Coordinates of C-alpha atoms in Angstrom, one line a residue:
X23 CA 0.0 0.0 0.0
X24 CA 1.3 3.7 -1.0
X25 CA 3.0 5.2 2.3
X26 CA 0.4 8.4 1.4
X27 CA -2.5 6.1 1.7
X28 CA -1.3 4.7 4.9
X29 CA -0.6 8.6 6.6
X30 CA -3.8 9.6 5.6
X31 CA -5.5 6.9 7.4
X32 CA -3.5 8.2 10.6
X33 CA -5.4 11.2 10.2
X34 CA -9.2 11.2 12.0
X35 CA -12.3 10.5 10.7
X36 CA -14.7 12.0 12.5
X37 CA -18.6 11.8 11.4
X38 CA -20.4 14.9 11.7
X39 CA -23.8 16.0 11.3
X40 CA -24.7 18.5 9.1
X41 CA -25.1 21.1 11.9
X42 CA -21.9 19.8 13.6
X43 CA -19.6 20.4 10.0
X44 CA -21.4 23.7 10.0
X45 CA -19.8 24.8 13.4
X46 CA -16.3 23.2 12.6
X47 CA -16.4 25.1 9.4
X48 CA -17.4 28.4 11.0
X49 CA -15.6 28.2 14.1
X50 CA -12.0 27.3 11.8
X51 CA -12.6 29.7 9.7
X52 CA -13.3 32.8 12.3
X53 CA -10.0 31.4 14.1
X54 CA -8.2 31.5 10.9
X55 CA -9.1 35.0 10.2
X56 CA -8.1 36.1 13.3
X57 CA -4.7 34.9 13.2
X58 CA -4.7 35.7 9.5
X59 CA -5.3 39.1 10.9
X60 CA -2.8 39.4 13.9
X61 CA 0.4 37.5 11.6
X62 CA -0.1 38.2 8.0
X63 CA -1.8 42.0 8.3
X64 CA -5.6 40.4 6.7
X65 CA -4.0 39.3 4.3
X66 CA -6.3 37.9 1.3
X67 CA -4.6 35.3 -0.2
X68 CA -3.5 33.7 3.3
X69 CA -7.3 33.7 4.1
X70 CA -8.0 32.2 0.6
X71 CA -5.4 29.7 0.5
X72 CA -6.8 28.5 4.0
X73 CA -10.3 28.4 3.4
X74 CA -9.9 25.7 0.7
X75 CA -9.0 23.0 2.9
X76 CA -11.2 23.8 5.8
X77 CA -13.5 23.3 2.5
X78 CA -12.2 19.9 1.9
X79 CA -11.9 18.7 5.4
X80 CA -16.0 19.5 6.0
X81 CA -16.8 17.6 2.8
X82 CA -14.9 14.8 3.6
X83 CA -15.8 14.3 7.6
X84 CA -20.0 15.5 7.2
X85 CA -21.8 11.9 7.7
X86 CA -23.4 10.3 4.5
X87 CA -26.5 11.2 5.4
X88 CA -26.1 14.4 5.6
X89 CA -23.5 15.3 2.5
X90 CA -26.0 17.6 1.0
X91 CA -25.3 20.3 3.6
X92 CA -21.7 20.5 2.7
X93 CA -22.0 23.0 -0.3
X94 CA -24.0 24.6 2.0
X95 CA -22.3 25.6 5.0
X96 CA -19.3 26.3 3.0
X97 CA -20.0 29.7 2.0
X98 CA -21.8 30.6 5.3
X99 CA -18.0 29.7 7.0
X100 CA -16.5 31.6 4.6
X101 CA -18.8 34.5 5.7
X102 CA -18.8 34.5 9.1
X103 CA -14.6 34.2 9.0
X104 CA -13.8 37.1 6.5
X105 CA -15.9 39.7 9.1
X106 CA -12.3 39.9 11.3
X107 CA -10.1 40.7 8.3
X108 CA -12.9 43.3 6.4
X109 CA -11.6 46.3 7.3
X110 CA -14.6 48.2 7.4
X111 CA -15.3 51.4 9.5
X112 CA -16.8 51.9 12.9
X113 CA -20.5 52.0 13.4
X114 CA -22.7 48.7 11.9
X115 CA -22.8 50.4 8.9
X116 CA -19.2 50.7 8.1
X117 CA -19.0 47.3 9.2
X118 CA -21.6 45.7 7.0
X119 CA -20.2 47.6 3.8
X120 CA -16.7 46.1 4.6
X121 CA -17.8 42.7 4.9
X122 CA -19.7 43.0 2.1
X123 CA -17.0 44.4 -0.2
X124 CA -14.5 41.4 1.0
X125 CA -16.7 39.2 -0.2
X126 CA -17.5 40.5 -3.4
X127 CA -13.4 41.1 -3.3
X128 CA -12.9 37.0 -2.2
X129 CA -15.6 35.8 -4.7
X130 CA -13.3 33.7 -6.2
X131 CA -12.0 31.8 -3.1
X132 CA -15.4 30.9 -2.2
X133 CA -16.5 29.8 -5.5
X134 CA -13.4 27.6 -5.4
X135 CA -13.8 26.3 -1.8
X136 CA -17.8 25.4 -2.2
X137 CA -16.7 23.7 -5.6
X138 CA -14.5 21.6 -3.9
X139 CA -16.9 20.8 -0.8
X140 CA -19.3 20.0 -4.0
X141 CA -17.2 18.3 -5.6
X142 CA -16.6 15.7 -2.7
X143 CA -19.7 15.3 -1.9
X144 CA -20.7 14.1 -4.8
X145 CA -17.8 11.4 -5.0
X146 CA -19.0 10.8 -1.8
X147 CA -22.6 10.4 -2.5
X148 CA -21.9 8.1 -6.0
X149 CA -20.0 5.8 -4.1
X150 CA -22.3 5.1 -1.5
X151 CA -25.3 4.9 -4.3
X152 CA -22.8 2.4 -5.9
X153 CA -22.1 0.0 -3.3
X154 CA -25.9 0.1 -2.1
X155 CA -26.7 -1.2 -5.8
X156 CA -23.7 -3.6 -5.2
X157 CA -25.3 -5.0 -2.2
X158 CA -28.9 -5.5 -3.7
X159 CA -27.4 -7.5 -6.8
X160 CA -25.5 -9.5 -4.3
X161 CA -28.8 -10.4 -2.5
X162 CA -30.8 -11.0 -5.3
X163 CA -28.3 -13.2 -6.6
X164 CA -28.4 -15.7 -3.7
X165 CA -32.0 -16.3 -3.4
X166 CA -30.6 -19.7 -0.7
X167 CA -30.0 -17.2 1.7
X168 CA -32.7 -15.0 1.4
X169 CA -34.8 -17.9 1.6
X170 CA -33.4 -19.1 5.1
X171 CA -33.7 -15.5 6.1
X172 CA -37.6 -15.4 5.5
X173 CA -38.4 -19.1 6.9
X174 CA -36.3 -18.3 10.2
X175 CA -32.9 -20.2 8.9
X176 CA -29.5 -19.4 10.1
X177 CA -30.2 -15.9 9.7
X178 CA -33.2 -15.8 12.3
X179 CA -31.7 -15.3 15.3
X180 CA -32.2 -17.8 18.6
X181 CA -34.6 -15.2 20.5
X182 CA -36.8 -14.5 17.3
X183 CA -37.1 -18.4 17.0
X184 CA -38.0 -19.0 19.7
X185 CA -40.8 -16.5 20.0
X186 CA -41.8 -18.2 16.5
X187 CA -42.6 -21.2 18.6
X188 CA -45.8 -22.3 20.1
X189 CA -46.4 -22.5 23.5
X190 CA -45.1 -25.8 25.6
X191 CA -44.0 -26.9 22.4
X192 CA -40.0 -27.9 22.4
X193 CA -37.3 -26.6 20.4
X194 CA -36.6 -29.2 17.9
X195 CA -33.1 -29.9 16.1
X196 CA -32.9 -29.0 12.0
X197 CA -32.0 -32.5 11.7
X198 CA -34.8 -34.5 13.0
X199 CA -37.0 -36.6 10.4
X200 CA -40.5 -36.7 10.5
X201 CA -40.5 -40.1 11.8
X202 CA -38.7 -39.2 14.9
X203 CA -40.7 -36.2 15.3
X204 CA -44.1 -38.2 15.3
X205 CA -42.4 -40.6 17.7
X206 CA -41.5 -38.5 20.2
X207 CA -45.5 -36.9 20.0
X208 CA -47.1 -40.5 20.5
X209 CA -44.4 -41.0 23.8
X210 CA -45.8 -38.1 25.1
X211 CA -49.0 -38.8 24.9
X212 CA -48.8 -42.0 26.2
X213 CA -47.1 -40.8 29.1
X214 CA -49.7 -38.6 29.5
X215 CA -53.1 -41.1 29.4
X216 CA -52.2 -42.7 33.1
X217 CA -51.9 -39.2 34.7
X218 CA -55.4 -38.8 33.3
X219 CA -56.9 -41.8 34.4
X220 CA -55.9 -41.6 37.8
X221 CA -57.1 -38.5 38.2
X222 CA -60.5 -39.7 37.1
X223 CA -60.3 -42.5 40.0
X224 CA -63.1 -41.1 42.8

C-alpha cells in the first residue's frame, strides 16, 4: 500500500452531522481569520489559501446522510470568517459595507472552496449509491439465503425463533426426520393417558 495512503489513514475520521460540520467550518474559519489578521496584516490570499481545505476537510468528515449540507455551510464559514479581516469602519454600517465588499473582493476563493466541498460530496454520494446497488445485486443473486432468512434459517436469530414457537412446544433440532418427530408426539401422549386416568379415580 502507497506510504500516502497509509498517513492519511492516521489522520481522524470523524462523522459529523450536518449542523456539527457547519460549526467546525465556522468556528475554523473565524480562528483562521483572526490569526490571518494578527500575523499576516488580513491578508487575502493567506485567508483564501486556507479556506480551501477547511472546504475539503468539512466535505470529507459531514456523515453520509447528511452530504448535501456541505456545499451549504461552506459559504456561510466563509462568511462568518472574512468579518475579522474586512476592514470596514466603525458604526454597523461601516462594518456591514466592509464585509460586504470582501466578499465581493474574495468571490473567487469561495466559489473555489464550495466547488471543492461539492465536488466531494458528490464522489461521496456516487459511491455510497454504488455500493448500495452492489449489495442489492448480491442479495438477489443468492436467493438460498434469502430464503433461510424469510423461513427463520440461520439468519433468524435464537430469541426471534423462539418466539416463533408455540407454547409448551420444544425446540426441535434442523435435523430430526418426520418419523422421529411423530415418535417422540405418541411417547408423550402415552405418558400422558395414566396421569389422566388416575385423576378420574373417585
Amino acid at each position: 500500500m502507497p506510504p500516502v495512503v497509509l498517513a492519511l489513514r492516521r489522520f481522524p475520521n470523524p462523522r459529523l452531522t450536518g449542523i456539527g460540520a457547519g460549526l467546525f467550518a465556522c468556528l475554523t474559519m473565524f480562528v483562521l481569520a483572526c490569526l490571518d489578521r494578527l500575523l499576516f496584516d488580513s491578508s487575502e490570499l493567506v485567508y483564501g489559501l486556507l479556506f480551501l481545505p477547511v472546504s475539503a476537510l468539512t466535505a470529507v468528515w459531514v456523515r453520509p446522510a447528511d452530504l448535501v449540507t456541505a456545499p451549504i455551510s461552506v459559504p456561510i464559514a466563509f462568511a462568518v470568517g472574512v468579518f475579522p479581516i474586512s476592514g470596514g469602519t466603525e458604526g454597523f454600517g461601516g462594518q456591514l459595507m466592509g464585509l460586504v465588499t470582501a466578499l465581493a473582493v474574495h468571490a473567487g476563493w469561495l466559489y473555489g472552496g464550495t466547488l471543492i466541498a461539492g465536488l466531494i460530496a458528490s464522489v461521496r454520494k456516487v459511491r455510497l449509491m454504488r455500493a448500495r446497488r452492489q449489495y442489492v445485486l448480491a442479495q438477489e443473486r443468492n436467493p438460498a439465503a434469502r430464503e433461510q432468512r424469510g423461513a427463520g434459517g440461520p439468519g433468524r436469530s435464537p430469541r426471534a425463533a423462539a418466539a416463533a414457537r408455540p407454547a409448551g412446544s420444544a425446540p426441535q433440532s434442523p435435523t430430526a426426520s418426520p418419523a422421529s418427530a411423530a415418535a417422540a408426539k405418541a411417547v408423550r401422549a402415552g405418558a400422558g393417558a395414566p396421569a389422566a386416568r388416575r385423576t378420574q379415580r373417585p
